[in-house]
Amino acid sequence: MNTSRGRIWTGVIRVGPYDRDHTVAIRAAISVGVPLLILWSIGRLDLSIYASFGAFAALYGRTDPIGDRIRMQLAAGAVMVASMLIGTAVSVAHLPSVWAVVVVAAVASAVTLLAYAAQWHPPGGLFAVFAAGATASIPADASRLGSVLGVGLAAVVFSLIVTFVYESVTARALPRLSRSKNRIPVGAVAAEMAITVAAATILAGIAGLLLLDSHWYWAMVGAVAAVSGPHVKARVIRGLQRLVGTVLGVLVAAAVLALGVPPLAVILIAVALQVGAELFVGRNYAIAMIFITPLALLMVQLAAPTTVAVLLTDRLWETLLGIVAGTVVAVVSAIVRRGGRSPSS
C-alpha cells in the first residue's frame, strides 16, 4: 500500500523533460493574444471567450508532423465552434440546468470518441466540455449564435494560419501537408472511455448544481480530467495534479484580480499564462494548472464579470467535486472491467 502511494505521489510531482515546448507556447500566445487584442481595440471583450476557445485549436498536435497537425487543428477547431454553438443554444433556449448538464455530458462523450478515433493530442474532450459548459452558463439571445460562429471561426482560421506560417518560417520552406495518421476503429476500449466520461460528467455536473449552482461546468471539466488516462493510477495522479495545481492557481488568480488591472493588462497577463501553461502541460499537469487556472478565471471574468470571491470559491469547490466524481467513476469502471474479464484473460 505504501509503495503504491509512493508511486502515485512520485507521478504527481514528476516533471518530464523539455521537448521544444517553447514552439507550441509561441504559437499559442500569438493565436490567443491577437484575437483578444483585436476585440479589446473595438470594445467587444464580451466576445473574448469565443475567440479564446476558437484559438485553442492551436494547442492540438503539438508534436505531430505539420500535415497531421493542420488536419487535427482544423477538426478540433470545428469541434470547439460546434461546442460553443451547442452551449449558446442551450442558453438561448433557457433549458433547465439539469438538461444543460446532460447536453454537455453528451458533448463530452461524443468528442471523447472522436478524439480517440482521430488520435488527437491532447486526447479527450476536456476543452469541448469547457467550451460548451461556459457558453451554456452565459446569458444569450439568438443573435449571439452569429457572434459565436463568426468570432469562433475567425479565431480557428487565424490559429491555422499561425501554425502554417510558423512552420514555414522555421523550416524556411513551405511545408508539405502529407498525412501519416489514419483513423482507428472505435472498439470496446473507446466505448468504455465514452461511457465513463458521460457518467463522470453527469455525476459531477449534478453535484455542482446541487451544491454551488453558478459554475457547475467546472465540476464537469474536473471530472473529465480525473477520468483521463489509460488506468486507474494514471487517473488518480491526473486528478491530484489538477487539485494541487488548481489550489495554487486560485491563489495566483486572487493576486491578479486583487490588483484591479485594466482589460489590456488582463489580456497581456492571460497571454503570459498561456505561454506558461504550454511550457509545462506535457511535462507536469499540476504545474500547468497553476497557469491554466488563473487563465480560465480571467477568460470568464473578461466575458461575463462576476464577484471575484464567488468566482474563486466556485473554482475550488467545483474542481474538488469534479475530481471526486471522476475518481469514483474511474474506480468503479476499473472494477467492472476487471469483473468482466474471463479467467483466461
Tab-separated table of C-alpha atoms in Angstrom:
chain	number	residue	atom	x	y	z
A	1	MET	CA	0.000	0.000	0.000
A	2	ASN	CA	2.766	2.427	0.959
A	3	THR	CA	4.627	1.543	-2.240
A	4	SER	CA	1.529	2.251	-4.322
A	5	ARG	CA	1.007	5.602	-2.592
A	6	GLY	CA	4.655	6.449	-3.138
A	7	ARG	CA	4.352	5.743	-6.842
A	8	ILE	CA	1.255	7.907	-7.101
A	9	TRP	CA	2.898	10.882	-5.391
A	10	THR	CA	6.046	10.376	-7.450
A	11	GLY	CA	3.831	10.595	-10.529
A	12	VAL	CA	2.201	13.764	-9.205
A	13	ILE	CA	5.488	15.641	-8.747
A	14	ARG	CA	7.499	14.207	-11.644
A	15	VAL	CA	8.426	16.797	-14.288
A	16	GLY	CA	9.012	15.437	-17.776
A	17	PRO	CA	11.927	16.506	-19.963
A	18	TYR	CA	11.806	19.645	-22.070
A	19	ASP	CA	10.812	18.879	-25.674
A	20	ARG	CA	10.875	22.140	-27.648
A	21	ASP	CA	7.766	23.206	-25.727
A	22	HIS	CA	8.543	26.854	-26.453
A	23	THR	CA	7.464	26.389	-30.082
A	24	VAL	CA	3.930	25.468	-29.021
A	25	ALA	CA	3.953	28.251	-26.421
A	26	ILE	CA	4.828	30.873	-29.041
A	27	ARG	CA	2.129	29.663	-31.452
A	28	ALA	CA	-0.444	29.567	-28.648
A	29	ALA	CA	0.463	33.059	-27.430
A	30	ILE	CA	0.023	34.552	-30.892
A	31	SER	CA	-3.157	32.564	-31.619
A	32	VAL	CA	-4.809	33.627	-28.362
A	33	GLY	CA	-3.314	37.096	-27.942
A	34	VAL	CA	-4.004	38.684	-31.315
A	35	PRO	CA	-7.788	37.977	-31.404
A	36	LEU	CA	-8.142	39.242	-27.826
A	37	LEU	CA	-6.261	42.443	-28.662
A	38	ILE	CA	-8.486	42.986	-31.703
A	39	LEU	CA	-11.646	42.563	-29.617
A	40	TRP	CA	-10.240	44.920	-26.969
A	41	SER	CA	-9.483	47.539	-29.627
A	42	ILE	CA	-13.084	47.513	-30.881
A	43	GLY	CA	-14.622	47.376	-27.406
A	44	ARG	CA	-16.075	43.848	-27.697
A	45	LEU	CA	-14.401	41.910	-24.911
A	46	ASP	CA	-17.808	40.367	-24.218
A	47	LEU	CA	-16.941	38.124	-27.189
A	48	SER	CA	-13.473	37.266	-25.858
A	49	ILE	CA	-14.411	33.838	-24.560
A	50	TYR	CA	-15.455	32.726	-28.060
A	51	ALA	CA	-12.152	33.882	-29.538
A	52	SER	CA	-10.210	32.146	-26.774
A	53	PHE	CA	-11.931	28.817	-27.271
A	54	GLY	CA	-11.542	29.040	-31.039
A	55	ALA	CA	-7.832	29.756	-30.589
A	56	PHE	CA	-7.493	26.573	-28.529
A	57	ALA	CA	-7.296	24.779	-31.872
A	58	ALA	CA	-3.629	25.835	-31.885
A	59	LEU	CA	-2.970	23.563	-28.894
A	60	TYR	CA	-3.601	20.348	-30.822
A	61	GLY	CA	-0.987	18.187	-32.499
A	62	ARG	CA	1.930	19.891	-30.767
A	63	THR	CA	4.417	17.142	-31.676
A	64	ASP	CA	2.772	15.794	-34.821
A	65	PRO	CA	4.078	16.328	-38.359
A	66	ILE	CA	2.717	19.523	-39.882
A	67	GLY	CA	0.231	17.782	-42.193
A	68	ASP	CA	-1.350	15.827	-39.345
A	69	ARG	CA	-1.170	18.881	-37.090
A	70	ILE	CA	-3.070	21.100	-39.527
A	71	ARG	CA	-5.773	18.468	-40.040
A	72	MET	CA	-6.063	17.890	-36.301
A	73	GLN	CA	-6.308	21.606	-35.567
A	74	LEU	CA	-8.917	22.063	-38.282
A	75	ALA	CA	-11.054	19.240	-36.877
A	76	ALA	CA	-10.535	20.347	-33.262
A	77	GLY	CA	-11.364	23.940	-34.184
A	78	ALA	CA	-14.592	22.821	-35.829
A	79	VAL	CA	-15.467	20.856	-32.694
A	80	MET	CA	-14.722	23.853	-30.472
A	81	VAL	CA	-17.002	26.095	-32.542
A	82	ALA	CA	-19.711	23.423	-32.569
A	83	SER	CA	-19.400	23.027	-28.789
A	84	MET	CA	-19.790	26.784	-28.310
A	85	LEU	CA	-22.817	26.845	-30.605
A	86	ILE	CA	-24.403	23.982	-28.657
A	87	GLY	CA	-23.719	25.691	-25.335
A	88	THR	CA	-25.043	29.021	-26.597
A	89	ALA	CA	-28.156	27.317	-27.983
A	90	VAL	CA	-28.745	25.816	-24.531
A	91	SER	CA	-28.523	29.316	-23.047
A	92	VAL	CA	-30.811	30.827	-25.701
A	93	ALA	CA	-33.392	28.067	-25.147
A	94	HIS	CA	-33.309	28.659	-21.362
A	95	LEU	CA	-33.037	24.925	-20.742
A	96	PRO	CA	-33.163	23.896	-17.086
A	97	SER	CA	-29.662	23.499	-15.708
A	98	VAL	CA	-30.111	19.743	-15.298
A	99	TRP	CA	-30.698	19.388	-19.032
A	100	ALA	CA	-27.727	21.650	-19.729
A	101	VAL	CA	-25.584	19.183	-17.758
A	102	VAL	CA	-26.945	16.297	-19.844
A	103	VAL	CA	-26.224	18.135	-23.098
A	104	VAL	CA	-22.644	18.975	-22.054
A	105	ALA	CA	-22.103	15.378	-20.926
A	106	ALA	CA	-23.255	14.179	-24.351
A	107	VAL	CA	-20.753	16.553	-25.964
A	108	ALA	CA	-18.021	15.181	-23.687
A	109	SER	CA	-18.827	11.581	-24.614
A	110	ALA	CA	-19.052	12.226	-28.360
A	111	VAL	CA	-15.823	14.219	-28.509
A	112	THR	CA	-14.053	11.528	-26.476
A	113	LEU	CA	-14.920	9.005	-29.198
A	114	LEU	CA	-13.889	11.368	-31.978
A	115	ALA	CA	-10.579	12.222	-30.309
A	116	TYR	CA	-9.827	8.532	-29.841
A	117	ALA	CA	-10.642	7.588	-33.414
A	118	ALA	CA	-8.685	10.507	-34.883
A	119	GLN	CA	-5.762	10.080	-32.441
A	120	TRP	CA	-5.908	13.652	-31.204
A	121	HIS	CA	-3.273	15.112	-28.951
A	122	PRO	CA	-4.240	16.235	-26.372
A	123	PRO	CA	-6.780	13.400	-26.228
A	124	GLY	CA	-10.286	13.526	-24.838
A	125	GLY	CA	-12.979	16.156	-24.690
A	126	LEU	CA	-11.821	18.470	-21.892
A	127	PHE	CA	-11.664	21.651	-23.999
A	128	ALA	CA	-15.030	20.886	-25.613
A	129	VAL	CA	-16.645	20.415	-22.191
A	130	PHE	CA	-15.203	23.725	-21.018
A	131	ALA	CA	-16.433	25.488	-24.170
A	132	ALA	CA	-19.939	24.016	-24.102
A	133	GLY	CA	-20.372	24.462	-20.349
A	134	ALA	CA	-19.052	28.021	-20.187
A	135	THR	CA	-21.181	29.247	-23.090
A	136	ALA	CA	-24.256	27.482	-21.721
A	137	SER	CA	-23.771	29.437	-18.495
A	138	ILE	CA	-23.561	32.862	-20.156
A	139	PRO	CA	-26.956	34.548	-20.762
A	140	ALA	CA	-27.519	34.963	-24.504
A	141	ASP	CA	-30.170	35.658	-27.125
A	142	ALA	CA	-30.435	34.218	-30.632
A	143	SER	CA	-28.259	36.943	-32.151
A	144	ARG	CA	-25.321	35.697	-30.105
A	145	LEU	CA	-25.202	32.498	-32.194
A	146	GLY	CA	-23.929	34.548	-35.159
A	147	SER	CA	-21.263	36.149	-32.984
A	148	VAL	CA	-20.129	32.746	-31.731
A	149	LEU	CA	-19.879	31.421	-35.270
A	150	GLY	CA	-18.108	34.465	-36.677
A	151	VAL	CA	-15.648	35.081	-33.826
A	152	GLY	CA	-15.019	31.396	-33.169
A	153	LEU	CA	-14.345	30.531	-36.818
A	154	ALA	CA	-12.149	33.583	-37.268
A	155	ALA	CA	-10.040	32.527	-34.283
A	156	VAL	CA	-9.741	28.966	-35.625
A	157	VAL	CA	-8.674	30.176	-39.080
A	158	PHE	CA	-6.166	32.572	-37.547
A	159	SER	CA	-4.651	29.801	-35.411
A	160	LEU	CA	-4.272	27.615	-38.523
A	161	ILE	CA	-2.541	30.475	-40.344
A	162	VAL	CA	-0.197	30.963	-37.379
A	163	THR	CA	0.664	27.246	-37.374
A	164	PHE	CA	1.324	27.209	-41.141
A	165	VAL	CA	3.351	30.435	-41.193
A	166	TYR	CA	5.381	29.487	-38.115
A	167	GLU	CA	6.261	26.137	-39.688
A	168	SER	CA	7.166	27.823	-42.980
A	169	VAL	CA	9.423	30.370	-41.278
A	170	THR	CA	11.208	27.891	-39.025
A	171	ALA	CA	11.658	25.335	-41.824
A	172	ARG	CA	12.468	28.088	-44.381
A	173	ALA	CA	10.196	26.368	-46.881
A	174	LEU	CA	6.515	25.780	-47.486
A	175	PRO	CA	5.558	22.664	-45.504
A	176	ARG	CA	4.235	19.584	-47.267
A	177	LEU	CA	0.885	18.641	-45.796
A	178	SER	CA	1.257	14.880	-46.098
A	179	ARG	CA	-0.788	12.534	-43.922
A	180	SER	CA	0.749	9.940	-41.622
A	181	LYS	CA	-2.167	9.311	-39.242
A	182	ASN	CA	-5.301	7.398	-40.131
A	183	ARG	CA	-8.447	6.899	-38.122
A	184	ILE	CA	-8.506	3.875	-35.854
A	185	PRO	CA	-11.644	1.784	-35.299
A	186	VAL	CA	-13.830	2.566	-32.300
A	187	GLY	CA	-13.968	-0.631	-30.250
A	188	ALA	CA	-14.643	-1.707	-26.687
A	189	VAL	CA	-11.880	0.441	-25.182
A	190	ALA	CA	-13.180	3.643	-26.755
A	191	ALA	CA	-16.767	2.756	-25.861
A	192	GLU	CA	-15.760	2.245	-22.218
A	193	MET	CA	-13.966	5.595	-22.241
A	194	ALA	CA	-17.019	7.389	-23.650
A	195	ILE	CA	-19.392	5.785	-21.131
A	196	THR	CA	-17.026	6.581	-18.254
A	197	VAL	CA	-16.723	10.216	-19.332
A	198	ALA	CA	-20.503	10.555	-19.701
A	199	ALA	CA	-21.142	9.066	-16.237
A	200	ALA	CA	-18.420	11.147	-14.572
A	201	THR	CA	-19.511	14.437	-16.121
A	202	ILE	CA	-23.204	13.913	-15.342
A	203	LEU	CA	-22.404	12.990	-11.734
A	204	ALA	CA	-20.075	15.981	-11.340
A	205	GLY	CA	-22.456	18.398	-13.057
A	206	ILE	CA	-25.436	17.382	-10.917
A	207	ALA	CA	-23.322	17.613	-7.756
A	208	GLY	CA	-22.128	21.054	-8.832
A	209	LEU	CA	-25.693	22.189	-9.449
A	210	LEU	CA	-26.947	20.957	-6.094
A	211	LEU	CA	-24.098	22.392	-4.049
A	212	LEU	CA	-22.896	25.531	-5.857
A	213	ASP	CA	-25.036	26.079	-8.977
A	214	SER	CA	-23.391	29.037	-10.761
A	215	HIS	CA	-20.258	27.444	-12.267
A	216	TRP	CA	-21.354	23.787	-12.416
A	217	TYR	CA	-19.433	23.183	-15.650
A	218	TRP	CA	-16.098	23.489	-13.817
A	219	ALA	CA	-17.020	20.341	-11.915
A	220	MET	CA	-17.586	18.606	-15.260
A	221	VAL	CA	-14.198	19.781	-16.538
A	222	GLY	CA	-12.571	18.448	-13.368
A	223	ALA	CA	-14.333	15.116	-13.837
A	224	VAL	CA	-13.048	14.776	-17.410
A	225	ALA	CA	-9.503	15.350	-16.184
A	226	ALA	CA	-9.953	12.755	-13.442
A	227	VAL	CA	-11.090	10.026	-15.852
A	228	SER	CA	-8.332	10.734	-18.363
A	229	GLY	CA	-5.540	8.184	-18.527
A	230	PRO	CA	-5.074	4.546	-19.513
A	231	HIS	CA	-5.555	3.089	-15.995
A	232	VAL	CA	-6.776	3.977	-12.514
A	233	LYS	CA	-3.373	5.042	-11.154
A	234	ALA	CA	-2.862	7.461	-14.051
A	235	ARG	CA	-6.343	8.857	-13.469
A	236	VAL	CA	-5.732	9.336	-9.740
A	237	ILE	CA	-2.435	11.077	-10.496
A	238	ARG	CA	-4.156	13.354	-13.003
A	239	GLY	CA	-6.897	14.212	-10.513
A	240	LEU	CA	-4.416	15.008	-7.738
A	241	GLN	CA	-2.338	17.130	-10.097
A	242	ARG	CA	-5.425	19.078	-11.114
A	243	LEU	CA	-6.437	19.622	-7.489
A	244	VAL	CA	-2.992	20.762	-6.311
A	245	GLY	CA	-2.483	22.965	-9.365
A	246	THR	CA	-5.964	24.484	-9.036
A	247	VAL	CA	-5.432	25.437	-5.387
A	248	LEU	CA	-2.150	27.165	-6.228
A	249	GLY	CA	-3.617	28.658	-9.410
A	250	VAL	CA	-6.538	30.189	-7.487
A	251	LEU	CA	-4.011	31.959	-5.267
A	252	VAL	CA	-2.335	33.370	-8.389
A	253	ALA	CA	-5.728	34.419	-9.777
A	254	ALA	CA	-6.667	36.088	-6.473
A	255	ALA	CA	-3.459	38.126	-6.578
A	256	VAL	CA	-4.050	39.193	-10.199
A	257	LEU	CA	-7.715	40.065	-9.706
A	258	ALA	CA	-6.952	41.950	-6.485
A	259	LEU	CA	-4.772	44.351	-8.463
A	260	GLY	CA	-7.775	45.603	-10.413
A	261	VAL	CA	-5.719	45.931	-13.582
A	262	PRO	CA	-7.345	47.334	-16.774
A	263	PRO	CA	-8.579	44.954	-19.528
A	264	LEU	CA	-5.485	45.401	-21.710
A	265	ALA	CA	-3.251	44.313	-18.843
A	266	VAL	CA	-5.553	41.342	-18.190
A	267	ILE	CA	-5.126	40.267	-21.814
A	268	LEU	CA	-1.342	40.513	-21.603
A	269	ILE	CA	-1.343	38.539	-18.357
A	270	ALA	CA	-3.605	35.909	-19.953
A	271	VAL	CA	-1.187	35.531	-22.882
A	272	ALA	CA	1.727	35.107	-20.452
A	273	LEU	CA	-0.266	32.477	-18.556
A	274	GLN	CA	-0.996	30.661	-21.825
A	275	VAL	CA	2.744	30.526	-22.526
A	276	GLY	CA	3.432	29.120	-19.054
A	277	ALA	CA	0.707	26.505	-19.461
A	278	GLU	CA	2.104	25.269	-22.769
A	279	LEU	CA	5.637	25.076	-21.381
A	280	PHE	CA	4.528	22.600	-18.709
A	281	VAL	CA	1.283	20.905	-19.762
A	282	GLY	CA	3.146	17.993	-21.358
A	283	ARG	CA	5.668	17.770	-18.524
A	284	ASN	CA	3.687	18.139	-15.301
A	285	TYR	CA	-0.052	18.781	-15.251
A	286	ALA	CA	-0.004	20.233	-11.720
A	287	ILE	CA	2.450	22.958	-12.694
A	288	ALA	CA	0.478	23.628	-15.871
A	289	MET	CA	-2.702	24.052	-13.800
A	290	ILE	CA	-1.032	26.856	-11.832
A	291	PHE	CA	-1.114	28.790	-15.116
A	292	ILE	CA	-4.321	27.320	-16.583
A	293	THR	CA	-6.489	28.091	-13.541
A	294	PRO	CA	-5.962	31.875	-13.483
A	295	LEU	CA	-6.131	31.872	-17.290
A	296	ALA	CA	-9.569	30.221	-17.199
A	297	LEU	CA	-10.767	32.584	-14.476
A	298	LEU	CA	-9.579	35.643	-16.388
A	299	MET	CA	-11.294	34.387	-19.565
A	300	VAL	CA	-14.597	34.038	-17.726
A	301	GLN	CA	-14.184	37.365	-15.946
A	302	LEU	CA	-13.455	39.220	-19.208
A	303	ALA	CA	-16.554	37.849	-20.931
A	304	ALA	CA	-19.008	37.772	-18.004
A	305	PRO	CA	-17.732	39.688	-14.957
A	306	THR	CA	-18.860	38.392	-11.569
A	307	THR	CA	-17.927	38.789	-7.912
A	308	VAL	CA	-14.279	37.780	-7.526
A	309	ALA	CA	-14.822	35.934	-4.231
A	310	VAL	CA	-17.624	33.857	-5.760
A	311	LEU	CA	-15.513	33.123	-8.841
A	312	LEU	CA	-12.535	31.879	-6.825
A	313	THR	CA	-14.596	29.898	-4.311
A	314	ASP	CA	-16.639	28.204	-7.018
A	315	ARG	CA	-13.473	27.244	-8.905
A	316	LEU	CA	-12.028	25.483	-5.861
A	317	TRP	CA	-15.143	23.638	-4.781
A	318	GLU	CA	-16.314	22.705	-8.281
A	319	THR	CA	-12.863	21.316	-9.096
A	320	LEU	CA	-12.891	19.229	-5.917
A	321	LEU	CA	-16.385	17.938	-6.719
A	322	GLY	CA	-15.363	17.057	-10.260
A	323	ILE	CA	-12.220	15.230	-9.187
A	324	VAL	CA	-14.100	13.221	-6.549
A	325	ALA	CA	-16.847	12.312	-9.027
A	326	GLY	CA	-14.364	11.424	-11.756
A	327	THR	CA	-12.216	9.321	-9.428
A	328	VAL	CA	-15.230	7.409	-8.108
A	329	VAL	CA	-16.409	6.637	-11.642
A	330	ALA	CA	-12.861	5.700	-12.724
A	331	VAL	CA	-12.507	3.214	-9.834
A	332	VAL	CA	-15.955	1.708	-10.404
A	333	SER	CA	-15.210	1.418	-14.129
A	334	ALA	CA	-11.955	-0.416	-13.380
A	335	ILE	CA	-13.721	-2.824	-11.012
A	336	VAL	CA	-16.440	-3.545	-13.578
A	337	ARG	CA	-13.820	-4.031	-16.303
A	338	ARG	CA	-11.834	-6.499	-14.185
A	339	GLY	CA	-15.002	-8.330	-13.196
A	340	GLY	CA	-15.939	-8.740	-16.860
A	341	ARG	CA	-12.692	-10.470	-17.814
A	342	SER	CA	-12.724	-14.168	-18.361
A	343	PRO	CA	-10.445	-16.296	-16.141
A	344	SER	CA	-8.171	-16.955	-19.118
A	345	SER	CA	-7.665	-13.247	-19.914
